[in-house]
PDB file of C-alpha atoms in Angstrom:
ATOM      1  CA  UNK A 265     -21.814  26.268   9.475  1.00  0.00           C
ATOM      2  CA  UNK A 266     -19.302  24.837  11.931  1.00  0.00           C
ATOM      3  CA  UNK A 267     -18.253  21.410  11.122  1.00  0.00           C
ATOM      4  CA  UNK A 268     -18.692  18.850  13.973  1.00  0.00           C
ATOM      5  CA  UNK A 269     -15.319  17.225  14.594  1.00  0.00           C
ATOM      6  CA  UNK A 270     -14.084  14.278  16.697  1.00  0.00           C
ATOM      7  CA  UNK A 271     -11.602  14.993  19.570  1.00  0.00           C
ATOM      8  CA  UNK A 272      -8.469  15.092  17.362  1.00  0.00           C
ATOM      9  CA  UNK A 273      -6.230  15.374  20.481  1.00  0.00           C
ATOM     10  CA  UNK A 274      -7.629  12.154  21.817  1.00  0.00           C
ATOM     11  CA  UNK A 275      -6.988  10.391  18.407  1.00  0.00           C
ATOM     12  CA  UNK A 276      -3.443  11.600  18.359  1.00  0.00           C
ATOM     13  CA  UNK A 277      -2.797  10.426  21.929  1.00  0.00           C
ATOM     14  CA  UNK A 278      -3.617   6.913  20.719  1.00  0.00           C
ATOM     15  CA  UNK A 279      -0.737   7.228  18.140  1.00  0.00           C
ATOM     16  CA  UNK A 280       1.841   8.528  20.585  1.00  0.00           C
ATOM     17  CA  UNK A 281       3.590   5.130  20.866  1.00  0.00           C
ATOM     18  CA  UNK A 282       4.281   5.124  17.097  1.00  0.00           C
ATOM     19  CA  UNK A 283       6.867   7.990  17.510  1.00  0.00           C
ATOM     20  CA  UNK A 284       8.767   5.908  20.056  1.00  0.00           C
ATOM     21  CA  UNK A 285       9.001   3.255  17.407  1.00  0.00           C
ATOM     22  CA  UNK A 286      10.556   5.559  14.887  1.00  0.00           C
ATOM     23  CA  UNK A 287       7.420   6.193  12.856  1.00  0.00           C
ATOM     24  CA  UNK A 288       6.387   9.553  11.663  1.00  0.00           C
ATOM     25  CA  UNK A 289       4.355   8.279   8.679  1.00  0.00           C
ATOM     26  CA  UNK A 290       0.875   7.086   9.930  1.00  0.00           C
ATOM     27  CA  UNK A 291      -2.824   7.568   9.913  1.00  0.00           C
ATOM     28  CA  UNK A 292      -3.803  10.152  12.462  1.00  0.00           C
ATOM     29  CA  UNK A 293      -7.623   9.704  12.093  1.00  0.00           C
ATOM     30  CA  UNK A 294      -9.273   6.859  10.430  1.00  0.00           C
ATOM     31  CA  UNK A 295     -12.889   6.512   9.119  1.00  0.00           C
ATOM     32  CA  UNK A 296     -13.875   4.392  12.010  1.00  0.00           C
ATOM     33  CA  UNK A 297     -13.095   7.395  14.241  1.00  0.00           C
ATOM     34  CA  UNK A 298     -14.612  10.141  12.145  1.00  0.00           C
ATOM     35  CA  UNK A 299     -17.987   8.679  11.394  1.00  0.00           C
ATOM     36  CA  UNK A 300     -16.898   7.910   7.797  1.00  0.00           C
ATOM     37  CA  UNK A 301     -16.366  11.573   7.057  1.00  0.00           C
ATOM     38  CA  UNK A 302     -12.602  11.919   6.584  1.00  0.00           C
ATOM     39  CA  UNK A 303      -9.121  10.472   7.273  1.00  0.00           C
ATOM     40  CA  UNK A 304      -5.960  12.208   8.077  1.00  0.00           C
ATOM     41  CA  UNK A 305      -2.570  10.774   7.169  1.00  0.00           C
ATOM     42  CA  UNK A 306       0.582  12.373   8.392  1.00  0.00           C
ATOM     43  CA  UNK A 307       4.101  12.269   7.092  1.00  0.00           C
ATOM     44  CA  UNK A 308       6.501  14.280   9.291  1.00  0.00           C
ATOM     45  CA  UNK A 309       5.003  17.747   9.442  1.00  0.00           C
ATOM     46  CA  UNK A 310       2.717  17.338   6.473  1.00  0.00           C
ATOM     47  CA  UNK A 311      -0.948  16.153   6.513  1.00  0.00           C
ATOM     48  CA  UNK A 312      -3.053  14.584   3.783  1.00  0.00           C
ATOM     49  CA  UNK A 313      -6.692  15.042   4.427  1.00  0.00           C
ATOM     50  CA  UNK A 314      -9.055  12.721   2.567  1.00  0.00           C
ATOM     51  CA  UNK A 315     -12.704  13.686   2.421  1.00  0.00           C
ATOM     52  CA  UNK A 316     -15.480  11.058   1.863  1.00  0.00           C
ATOM     53  CA  UNK A 317     -18.274  13.566   2.359  1.00  0.00           C
ATOM     54  CA  UNK A 318     -18.902  16.589   0.223  1.00  0.00           C
ATOM     55  CA  UNK A 319     -18.036  19.737   2.095  1.00  0.00           C
ATOM     56  CA  UNK A 320     -18.241  23.422   1.357  1.00  0.00           C
ATOM     57  CA  UNK A 321     -15.044  25.227   0.719  1.00  0.00           C
ATOM     58  CA  UNK A 322     -15.307  26.934   4.094  1.00  0.00           C
ATOM     59  CA  UNK A 323     -15.726  23.559   5.878  1.00  0.00           C
ATOM     60  CA  UNK A 324     -12.712  22.099   4.010  1.00  0.00           C
ATOM     61  CA  UNK A 325     -10.572  24.978   5.207  1.00  0.00           C
ATOM     62  CA  UNK A 326     -11.957  24.721   8.784  1.00  0.00           C
ATOM     63  CA  UNK A 327     -11.218  20.977   8.995  1.00  0.00           C
ATOM     64  CA  UNK A 328      -7.660  21.505   7.457  1.00  0.00           C
ATOM     65  CA  UNK A 329      -6.835  24.170  10.021  1.00  0.00           C
ATOM     66  CA  UNK A 330      -8.227  22.161  12.846  1.00  0.00           C
ATOM     67  CA  UNK A 331      -6.022  19.180  11.799  1.00  0.00           C
ATOM     68  CA  UNK A 332      -2.998  21.406  11.376  1.00  0.00           C
ATOM     69  CA  UNK A 333      -3.438  22.808  14.848  1.00  0.00           C
ATOM     70  CA  UNK A 334      -4.000  19.459  16.527  1.00  0.00           C
ATOM     71  CA  UNK A 335      -0.927  17.569  15.247  1.00  0.00           C
ATOM     72  CA  UNK A 336       0.655  20.363  14.556  1.00  0.00           C
ATOM     73  CA  UNK A 337       1.437  20.437  10.830  1.00  0.00           C
ATOM     74  CA  UNK A 338       3.224  22.834   8.511  1.00  0.00           C
ATOM     75  CA  UNK A 339       1.001  21.899   5.490  1.00  0.00           C
ATOM     76  CA  UNK A 340      -2.214  20.082   4.767  1.00  0.00           C
ATOM     77  CA  UNK A 341      -3.058  18.646   1.333  1.00  0.00           C
ATOM     78  CA  UNK A 342      -6.626  17.785   0.309  1.00  0.00           C
ATOM     79  CA  UNK A 343      -7.824  14.541  -1.366  1.00  0.00           C
ATOM     80  CA  UNK A 344     -11.649  14.490  -2.338  1.00  0.00           C
ATOM     81  CA  UNK A 345     -12.739  10.904  -2.470  1.00  0.00           C
ATOM     82  CA  UNK A 346     -16.285  10.532  -3.752  1.00  0.00           C
ATOM     83  CA  UNK A 347     -17.351   7.074  -4.826  1.00  0.00           C
ATOM     84  CA  UNK A 348     -15.311   6.045  -7.847  1.00  0.00           C
ATOM     85  CA  UNK A 349     -12.547   8.509  -6.950  1.00  0.00           C
ATOM     86  CA  UNK A 350      -9.685   6.206  -8.167  1.00  0.00           C
ATOM     87  CA  UNK A 351     -11.077   6.291 -11.695  1.00  0.00           C
ATOM     88  CA  UNK A 352     -12.233   9.904 -11.578  1.00  0.00           C
ATOM     89  CA  UNK A 353      -8.744  11.005 -10.493  1.00  0.00           C
ATOM     90  CA  UNK A 354      -7.502  10.175 -14.046  1.00  0.00           C
ATOM     91  CA  UNK A 355      -9.675  12.747 -15.487  1.00  0.00           C
ATOM     92  CA  UNK A 356     -10.415  15.148 -12.542  1.00  0.00           C
ATOM     93  CA  UNK A 357      -7.047  15.096 -11.012  1.00  0.00           C
ATOM     94  CA  UNK A 358      -6.820  18.908 -10.235  1.00  0.00           C
ATOM     95  CA  UNK A 359     -10.170  18.902  -8.587  1.00  0.00           C
ATOM     96  CA  UNK A 360      -9.842  15.786  -6.520  1.00  0.00           C
ATOM     97  CA  UNK A 361      -6.257  15.983  -5.592  1.00  0.00           C
ATOM     98  CA  UNK A 362      -4.969  19.552  -5.797  1.00  0.00           C
ATOM     99  CA  UNK A 363      -1.143  19.941  -6.234  1.00  0.00           C
ATOM    100  CA  UNK A 364      -1.113  22.852  -3.786  1.00  0.00           C
ATOM    101  CA  UNK A 365      -1.956  22.531  -0.019  1.00  0.00           C
ATOM    102  CA  UNK A 366      -5.216  23.843   1.270  1.00  0.00           C
ATOM    103  CA  UNK A 367      -3.336  25.024   4.332  1.00  0.00           C
ATOM    104  CA  UNK A 368       0.223  26.036   4.897  1.00  0.00           C
ATOM    105  CA  UNK A 369       3.397  25.940   2.804  1.00  0.00           C
ATOM    106  CA  UNK A 370       3.890  23.966  -0.372  1.00  0.00           C
ATOM    107  CA  UNK A 371       6.021  20.806   0.070  1.00  0.00           C
ATOM    108  CA  UNK A 372       6.106  18.712  -3.141  1.00  0.00           C
ATOM    109  CA  UNK A 373       8.242  16.111  -1.380  1.00  0.00           C
ATOM    110  CA  UNK A 374       8.623  14.980   2.220  1.00  0.00           C
ATOM    111  CA  UNK A 375      10.284  12.219   4.020  1.00  0.00           C
ATOM    112  CA  UNK A 376       8.388  10.130   6.570  1.00  0.00           C
ATOM    113  CA  UNK A 377       9.748   7.340   8.735  1.00  0.00           C
ATOM    114  CA  UNK A 378       8.102   3.928   9.257  1.00  0.00           C
ATOM    115  CA  UNK A 379       9.908   1.922  12.028  1.00  0.00           C
ATOM    116  CA  UNK A 380      12.968   4.187  11.387  1.00  0.00           C
ATOM    117  CA  UNK A 381      12.991   3.540   7.489  1.00  0.00           C
ATOM    118  CA  UNK A 382      12.649   6.677   5.372  1.00  0.00           C
ATOM    119  CA  UNK A 383      10.110   6.818   2.595  1.00  0.00           C
ATOM    120  CA  UNK A 384       9.660   9.573   0.016  1.00  0.00           C
ATOM    121  CA  UNK A 385       6.169  11.031   0.021  1.00  0.00           C
ATOM    122  CA  UNK A 386       4.677  13.335  -2.524  1.00  0.00           C
ATOM    123  CA  UNK A 387       1.582  14.703  -0.759  1.00  0.00           C
ATOM    124  CA  UNK A 388       0.095  16.654  -3.689  1.00  0.00           C
ATOM    125  CA  UNK A 389       0.949  14.247  -6.561  1.00  0.00           C
ATOM    126  CA  UNK A 390      -2.113  12.015  -6.615  1.00  0.00           C
ATOM    127  CA  UNK A 391      -4.674  10.163  -4.487  1.00  0.00           C
ATOM    128  CA  UNK A 392      -1.834   7.729  -3.601  1.00  0.00           C
ATOM    129  CA  UNK A 393       1.099   9.604  -2.059  1.00  0.00           C
ATOM    130  CA  UNK A 394       3.845   6.939  -1.928  1.00  0.00           C
ATOM    131  CA  UNK A 395       3.094   4.414   0.779  1.00  0.00           C
ATOM    132  CA  UNK A 396      -0.036   2.609   2.087  1.00  0.00           C
ATOM    133  CA  UNK A 397       0.473   2.933   5.756  1.00  0.00           C
ATOM    134  CA  UNK A 398      -2.151   0.257   6.572  1.00  0.00           C
ATOM    135  CA  UNK A 399       0.327  -2.379   5.460  1.00  0.00           C
ATOM    136  CA  UNK A 400       2.981  -1.405   7.991  1.00  0.00           C
ATOM    137  CA  UNK A 401       2.562  -4.750   9.954  1.00  0.00           C
ATOM    138  CA  UNK A 402       3.049  -6.657   6.674  1.00  0.00           C
ATOM    139  CA  UNK A 403       6.210  -4.795   5.702  1.00  0.00           C
ATOM    140  CA  UNK A 404       7.607  -5.417   9.238  1.00  0.00           C
ATOM    141  CA  UNK A 405       6.860  -9.046   8.732  1.00  0.00           C
ATOM    142  CA  UNK A 406       8.729  -9.083   5.449  1.00  0.00           C
ATOM    143  CA  UNK A 407      11.796  -7.375   7.003  1.00  0.00           C
ATOM    144  CA  UNK A 408      11.848  -9.912   9.842  1.00  0.00           C
ATOM    145  CA  UNK A 409      11.540 -12.936   7.490  1.00  0.00           C
ATOM    146  CA  UNK A 410      13.725 -12.125   4.502  1.00  0.00           C
ATOM    147  CA  UNK A 411      17.284 -12.931   5.780  1.00  0.00           C
ATOM    148  CA  UNK A 412      19.061 -15.191   3.177  1.00  0.00           C
ATOM    149  CA  UNK A 413      16.002 -15.407   0.969  1.00  0.00           C
ATOM    150  CA  UNK A 414      15.169 -14.498  -2.639  1.00  0.00           C
ATOM    151  CA  UNK A 415      12.183 -12.181  -2.690  1.00  0.00           C
ATOM    152  CA  UNK A 416       9.770 -11.264  -5.513  1.00  0.00           C
ATOM    153  CA  UNK A 417       7.569  -8.252  -4.821  1.00  0.00           C
ATOM    154  CA  UNK A 418       4.785  -7.985  -7.288  1.00  0.00           C
ATOM    155  CA  UNK A 419       2.499  -4.841  -7.863  1.00  0.00           C
ATOM    156  CA  UNK A 420       5.477  -3.168  -6.201  1.00  0.00           C
ATOM    157  CA  UNK A 421       4.286   0.385  -6.385  1.00  0.00           C
ATOM    158  CA  UNK A 422       7.057   2.403  -4.650  1.00  0.00           C
ATOM    159  CA  UNK A 423       8.758  -0.812  -3.521  1.00  0.00           C
ATOM    160  CA  UNK A 424       7.975  -0.685   0.231  1.00  0.00           C
ATOM    161  CA  UNK A 425       7.991  -4.524   0.420  1.00  0.00           C
ATOM    162  CA  UNK A 426      11.090  -4.845  -1.643  1.00  0.00           C
ATOM    163  CA  UNK A 427      12.893  -2.240   0.484  1.00  0.00           C
ATOM    164  CA  UNK A 428      11.877  -4.096   3.658  1.00  0.00           C
ATOM    165  CA  UNK A 429      13.161  -7.361   2.251  1.00  0.00           C
ATOM    166  CA  UNK A 430      16.504  -5.785   1.306  1.00  0.00           C
ATOM    167  CA  UNK A 431      16.867  -4.278   4.749  1.00  0.00           C
ATOM    168  CA  UNK A 432      15.931  -7.660   6.239  1.00  0.00           C
ATOM    169  CA  UNK A 433      18.980  -9.173   4.605  1.00  0.00           C
ATOM    170  CA  UNK A 434      17.442 -10.828   1.440  1.00  0.00           C
ATOM    171  CA  UNK A 435      20.026 -12.182  -0.921  1.00  0.00           C
ATOM    172  CA  UNK A 436      18.099 -10.907  -3.909  1.00  0.00           C
ATOM    173  CA  UNK A 437      14.926  -8.819  -4.449  1.00  0.00           C
ATOM    174  CA  UNK A 438      13.002  -8.218  -7.649  1.00  0.00           C
ATOM    175  CA  UNK A 439      10.290  -5.494  -7.798  1.00  0.00           C
ATOM    176  CA  UNK A 440       7.699  -5.805 -10.533  1.00  0.00           C
ATOM    177  CA  UNK A 441       5.232  -3.085 -11.498  1.00  0.00           C
ATOM    178  CA  UNK A 442       3.399  -1.750 -14.720  1.00  0.00           C
ATOM    179  CA  UNK A 443       4.682   1.909 -13.946  1.00  0.00           C
ATOM    180  CA  UNK A 444       8.180   3.083 -14.619  1.00  0.00           C
ATOM    181  CA  UNK A 445       7.321   6.142 -12.556  1.00  0.00           C
ATOM    182  CA  UNK A 446       6.642   4.278  -9.399  1.00  0.00           C
ATOM    183  CA  UNK A 447       9.605   1.986  -9.842  1.00  0.00           C
ATOM    184  CA  UNK A 448      11.835   4.980 -10.107  1.00  0.00           C
ATOM    185  CA  UNK A 449      10.200   6.215  -6.916  1.00  0.00           C
ATOM    186  CA  UNK A 450      11.014   2.916  -5.456  1.00  0.00           C
ATOM    187  CA  UNK A 451      14.757   3.362  -6.389  1.00  0.00           C
ATOM    188  CA  UNK A 452      14.660   6.709  -4.651  1.00  0.00           C
ATOM    189  CA  UNK A 453      13.423   5.017  -1.517  1.00  0.00           C
ATOM    190  CA  UNK A 454      16.283   2.446  -1.741  1.00  0.00           C
ATOM    191  CA  UNK A 455      18.647   5.371  -1.978  1.00  0.00           C
ATOM    192  CA  UNK A 456      17.283   7.015   1.145  1.00  0.00           C
ATOM    193  CA  UNK A 457      18.259   3.844   3.108  1.00  0.00           C
ATOM    194  CA  UNK A 458      21.688   3.831   1.468  1.00  0.00           C
ATOM    195  CA  UNK A 459      20.999   0.666  -0.646  1.00  0.00           C
ATOM    196  CA  UNK A 460      22.231  -0.188  -3.994  1.00  0.00           C
ATOM    197  CA  UNK A 461      19.234  -0.144  -6.487  1.00  0.00           C
ATOM    198  CA  UNK A 462      20.394  -1.594  -9.854  1.00  0.00           C
ATOM    199  CA  UNK A 463      17.869  -1.392 -12.713  1.00  0.00           C
ATOM    200  CA  UNK A 464      17.827  -5.070 -13.172  1.00  0.00           C
ATOM    201  CA  UNK A 465      16.083  -5.483  -9.752  1.00  0.00           C
ATOM    202  CA  UNK A 466      13.120  -3.246 -10.892  1.00  0.00           C
ATOM    203  CA  UNK A 467      11.220  -5.087 -13.614  1.00  0.00           C
ATOM    204  CA  UNK A 468       8.807  -2.832 -15.631  1.00  0.00           C
ATOM    205  CA  UNK A 469       5.636  -4.585 -17.064  1.00  0.00           C
ATOM    206  CA  UNK A 470       2.588  -6.595 -16.440  1.00  0.00           C
ATOM    207  CA  UNK A 471       2.880  -8.728 -13.340  1.00  0.00           C
ATOM    208  CA  UNK A 472       1.107 -11.779 -15.005  1.00  0.00           C
ATOM    209  CA  UNK A 473       3.453 -11.687 -18.044  1.00  0.00           C
ATOM    210  CA  UNK A 474       6.360 -11.406 -15.752  1.00  0.00           C
ATOM    211  CA  UNK A 475       5.269 -14.447 -13.619  1.00  0.00           C
ATOM    212  CA  UNK A 476       5.075 -16.509 -16.778  1.00  0.00           C
ATOM    213  CA  UNK A 477       8.424 -15.316 -17.952  1.00  0.00           C
ATOM    214  CA  UNK A 478      10.101 -16.011 -14.679  1.00  0.00           C
ATOM    215  CA  UNK A 479       8.682 -19.585 -14.676  1.00  0.00           C
ATOM    216  CA  UNK A 480       9.889 -20.237 -18.222  1.00  0.00           C
ATOM    217  CA  UNK A 481      13.376 -19.144 -17.043  1.00  0.00           C
ATOM    218  CA  UNK A 482      13.307 -21.400 -14.128  1.00  0.00           C
ATOM    219  CA  UNK A 483      13.547 -18.562 -11.585  1.00  0.00           C
ATOM    220  CA  UNK A 484      12.234 -19.252  -8.177  1.00  0.00           C
ATOM    221  CA  UNK A 485      11.884 -17.340  -4.968  1.00  0.00           C
ATOM    222  CA  UNK A 486      11.620 -18.132  -1.363  1.00  0.00           C
ATOM    223  CA  UNK A 487       9.061 -15.381  -0.733  1.00  0.00           C
ATOM    224  CA  UNK A 488       6.612 -13.965  -3.199  1.00  0.00           C
ATOM    225  CA  UNK A 489       4.572 -10.834  -2.160  1.00  0.00           C
ATOM    226  CA  UNK A 490       1.289 -10.445  -3.823  1.00  0.00           C
ATOM    227  CA  UNK A 491      -0.406  -6.988  -3.246  1.00  0.00           C
ATOM    228  CA  UNK A 492      -2.668  -6.426  -6.288  1.00  0.00           C
ATOM    229  CA  UNK A 493      -5.264  -3.735  -6.664  1.00  0.00           C
ATOM    230  CA  UNK A 494      -8.932  -4.857  -6.070  1.00  0.00           C
ATOM    231  CA  UNK A 495      -9.858  -3.738  -9.533  1.00  0.00           C
ATOM    232  CA  UNK A 496      -7.893  -2.821 -12.694  1.00  0.00           C
ATOM    233  CA  UNK A 497      -8.101  -2.760 -16.466  1.00  0.00           C
ATOM    234  CA  UNK A 498      -5.245  -4.028 -18.609  1.00  0.00           C
ATOM    235  CA  UNK A 499      -4.181  -5.574 -21.900  1.00  0.00           C
ATOM    236  CA  UNK A 500      -5.665  -8.925 -20.783  1.00  0.00           C
ATOM    237  CA  UNK A 501      -8.982  -7.485 -19.778  1.00  0.00           C
ATOM    238  CA  UNK A 502     -10.578  -6.503 -16.450  1.00  0.00           C
ATOM    239  CA  UNK A 503      -8.995  -7.797 -13.172  1.00  0.00           C
ATOM    240  CA  UNK A 504     -11.347  -8.258 -10.270  1.00  0.00           C
ATOM    241  CA  UNK A 505      -9.707  -9.577  -7.171  1.00  0.00           C
ATOM    242  CA  UNK A 506     -12.875 -11.330  -5.909  1.00  0.00           C
ATOM    243  CA  UNK A 507     -12.870 -13.332  -8.995  1.00  0.00           C
ATOM    244  CA  UNK A 508      -9.170 -13.636 -10.207  1.00  0.00           C
ATOM    245  CA  UNK A 509      -7.109 -13.884  -7.167  1.00  0.00           C
ATOM    246  CA  UNK A 510      -6.840 -17.655  -7.449  1.00  0.00           C
ATOM    247  CA  UNK A 511      -5.228 -17.320 -10.910  1.00  0.00           C
ATOM    248  CA  UNK A 512      -2.657 -14.939  -9.525  1.00  0.00           C
ATOM    249  CA  UNK A 513      -1.867 -17.254  -6.661  1.00  0.00           C
ATOM    250  CA  UNK A 514      -1.422 -20.076  -9.095  1.00  0.00           C
ATOM    251  CA  UNK A 515       1.114 -18.213 -11.146  1.00  0.00           C
ATOM    252  CA  UNK A 516       2.949 -17.092  -7.932  1.00  0.00           C
ATOM    253  CA  UNK A 517       3.068 -20.636  -6.704  1.00  0.00           C
ATOM    254  CA  UNK A 518       4.840 -21.739  -9.864  1.00  0.00           C
ATOM    255  CA  UNK A 519       7.728 -19.468  -9.096  1.00  0.00           C
ATOM    256  CA  UNK A 520       7.826 -20.164  -5.459  1.00  0.00           C
ATOM    257  CA  UNK A 521      10.691 -22.425  -4.252  1.00  0.00           C
ATOM    258  CA  UNK A 522       9.882 -25.703  -2.283  1.00  0.00           C
ATOM    259  CA  UNK A 523       9.087 -24.664   1.344  1.00  0.00           C
ATOM    260  CA  UNK A 524       8.811 -21.031   0.140  1.00  0.00           C
ATOM    261  CA  UNK A 525       6.085 -18.653   1.140  1.00  0.00           C
ATOM    262  CA  UNK A 526       3.430 -16.455  -0.412  1.00  0.00           C
ATOM    263  CA  UNK A 527       2.451 -13.248   1.439  1.00  0.00           C
ATOM    264  CA  UNK A 528      -1.095 -12.498   0.032  1.00  0.00           C
ATOM    265  CA  UNK A 529      -2.590  -9.124   0.671  1.00  0.00           C
ATOM    266  CA  UNK A 530      -6.016  -7.721  -0.449  1.00  0.00           C
ATOM    267  CA  UNK A 531      -7.538  -4.375   0.312  1.00  0.00           C
ATOM    268  CA  UNK A 532     -11.035  -5.060  -0.469  1.00  0.00           C
ATOM    269  CA  UNK A 533     -13.836  -4.699   2.077  1.00  0.00           C
ATOM    270  CA  UNK A 534     -16.166  -6.884   0.125  1.00  0.00           C
ATOM    271  CA  UNK A 535     -13.832  -9.963   0.326  1.00  0.00           C
ATOM    272  CA  UNK A 536     -13.635 -11.782   3.531  1.00  0.00           C
ATOM    273  CA  UNK A 537     -10.450 -13.457   4.945  1.00  0.00           C
ATOM    274  CA  UNK A 538     -11.961 -16.765   4.305  1.00  0.00           C
ATOM    275  CA  UNK A 539     -12.777 -16.033   0.762  1.00  0.00           C
ATOM    276  CA  UNK A 540      -9.230 -14.880   0.154  1.00  0.00           C
ATOM    277  CA  UNK A 541      -7.842 -18.042   1.788  1.00  0.00           C
ATOM    278  CA  UNK A 542     -10.080 -20.238  -0.442  1.00  0.00           C
ATOM    279  CA  UNK A 543      -8.804 -18.439  -3.624  1.00  0.00           C
ATOM    280  CA  UNK A 544      -5.090 -18.781  -2.577  1.00  0.00           C
ATOM    281  CA  UNK A 545      -5.396 -22.356  -1.625  1.00  0.00           C
ATOM    282  CA  UNK A 546      -7.239 -23.273  -4.850  1.00  0.00           C
ATOM    283  CA  UNK A 547      -4.696 -21.472  -6.950  1.00  0.00           C
ATOM    284  CA  UNK A 548      -1.767 -23.141  -5.275  1.00  0.00           C
ATOM    285  CA  UNK A 549      -3.399 -26.418  -5.793  1.00  0.00           C
ATOM    286  CA  UNK A 550      -3.858 -25.841  -9.551  1.00  0.00           C
ATOM    287  CA  UNK A 551      -0.092 -25.312  -9.553  1.00  0.00           C
ATOM    288  CA  UNK A 552       0.389 -28.684  -7.756  1.00  0.00           C
ATOM    289  CA  UNK A 553       1.562 -26.979  -4.630  1.00  0.00           C
ATOM    290  CA  UNK A 554      -0.237 -27.799  -1.444  1.00  0.00           C
ATOM    291  CA  UNK A 555      -0.396 -24.726   0.766  1.00  0.00           C
ATOM    292  CA  UNK A 556      -0.752 -24.146   4.475  1.00  0.00           C
ATOM    293  CA  UNK A 557      -2.002 -20.859   5.974  1.00  0.00           C
ATOM    294  CA  UNK A 558       0.443 -20.053   8.827  1.00  0.00           C
ATOM    295  CA  UNK A 559      -0.540 -16.549   9.848  1.00  0.00           C
ATOM    296  CA  UNK A 560      -3.208 -13.869   9.298  1.00  0.00           C
ATOM    297  CA  UNK A 561      -3.151 -10.161  10.268  1.00  0.00           C
ATOM    298  CA  UNK A 562      -4.443  -6.838   9.106  1.00  0.00           C
ATOM    299  CA  UNK A 563      -3.858  -3.174   9.357  1.00  0.00           C
ATOM    300  CA  UNK A 564      -1.757  -1.335  12.049  1.00  0.00           C
ATOM    301  CA  UNK A 565      -2.918   0.101  15.320  1.00  0.00           C
ATOM    302  CA  UNK A 566      -3.548   3.493  13.697  1.00  0.00           C
ATOM    303  CA  UNK A 567      -6.462   1.850  11.809  1.00  0.00           C
ATOM    304  CA  UNK A 568      -8.790   0.841  14.675  1.00  0.00           C
ATOM    305  CA  UNK A 569     -11.626  -1.518  13.902  1.00  0.00           C
ATOM    306  CA  UNK A 570     -10.678  -1.530  10.245  1.00  0.00           C
ATOM    307  CA  UNK A 571     -11.504  -4.697   8.380  1.00  0.00           C
ATOM    308  CA  UNK A 572     -10.650  -3.777   4.740  1.00  0.00           C
ATOM    309  CA  UNK A 573      -7.056  -5.162   4.612  1.00  0.00           C
ATOM    310  CA  UNK A 574      -6.452  -8.956   4.694  1.00  0.00           C
ATOM    311  CA  UNK A 575      -2.865 -10.257   5.020  1.00  0.00           C
ATOM    312  CA  UNK A 576      -2.046 -13.970   4.827  1.00  0.00           C
ATOM    313  CA  UNK A 577       1.114 -15.967   5.015  1.00  0.00           C
ATOM    314  CA  UNK A 578       1.157 -19.247   3.205  1.00  0.00           C
ATOM    315  CA  UNK A 579       3.864 -21.957   3.131  1.00  0.00           C
ATOM    316  CA  UNK A 580       4.066 -24.021   0.022  1.00  0.00           C
ATOM    317  CA  UNK A 581       5.246 -27.648  -0.090  1.00  0.00           C
TER     318      UNK A 581
END
């Protein structure tokens, strides 16, 4: 059975301006353009095809070949994303995110550019491949607003926000994450841009514990980036962003310098921007820090009509 496909050439034409901006790492087809069936992310000459509907093996190959021809691509990797895929990937990794491409040559690592900045991408490593491209506008904002500032990047993953701050002229940047693996990946991203990446700038451990430790030490930052998962299990129990974001904002406010800013992100379709704002404002108030919302934005232009990502800039008195 032939798989009905959107006009991929038309979708790619919409992304043509990105190349002129030095971006080769982007979403080539979003769910809002494919009827919720699939997305296609591109890093250089490599594609990552995420499936949200169950397809036959023949249909998977047909779709991968069509994507490879349209872009064009040297390789296409497959990500199967049924409901609960993030958890299932821990126990069904080989099935959901095969290490070998479904189409083309094996490329364990590729480098993609975002506004001219190189990032290391591992297309067959996991459901998450190294950078969340929907947050490109937020990283651009950080780069434009970091000069002369001390920046704390929490839930750092591969340190895209920390790298953006360093490139923007920050005087100090600290990246915090619970995974040593992704922090090392972040150091590799720093190296791609020719930046010094001392181990003391990459803080391994629980973000909540680190925020408390930094407060006790008297460390403060001019910009604190909050980019937590929407759901997680940890030593302290279950984290749910729709319930717990206010507590995170409170802890972050306690290490934010007077006049400093919080950049609050949330990728959660079930939480509105208004709800996020209420949680951040309430959390800052608990810390005794009146907060003003100064800007809101979302995903980049390669995510048309997307509403999942909320990004808010708050200034704290």
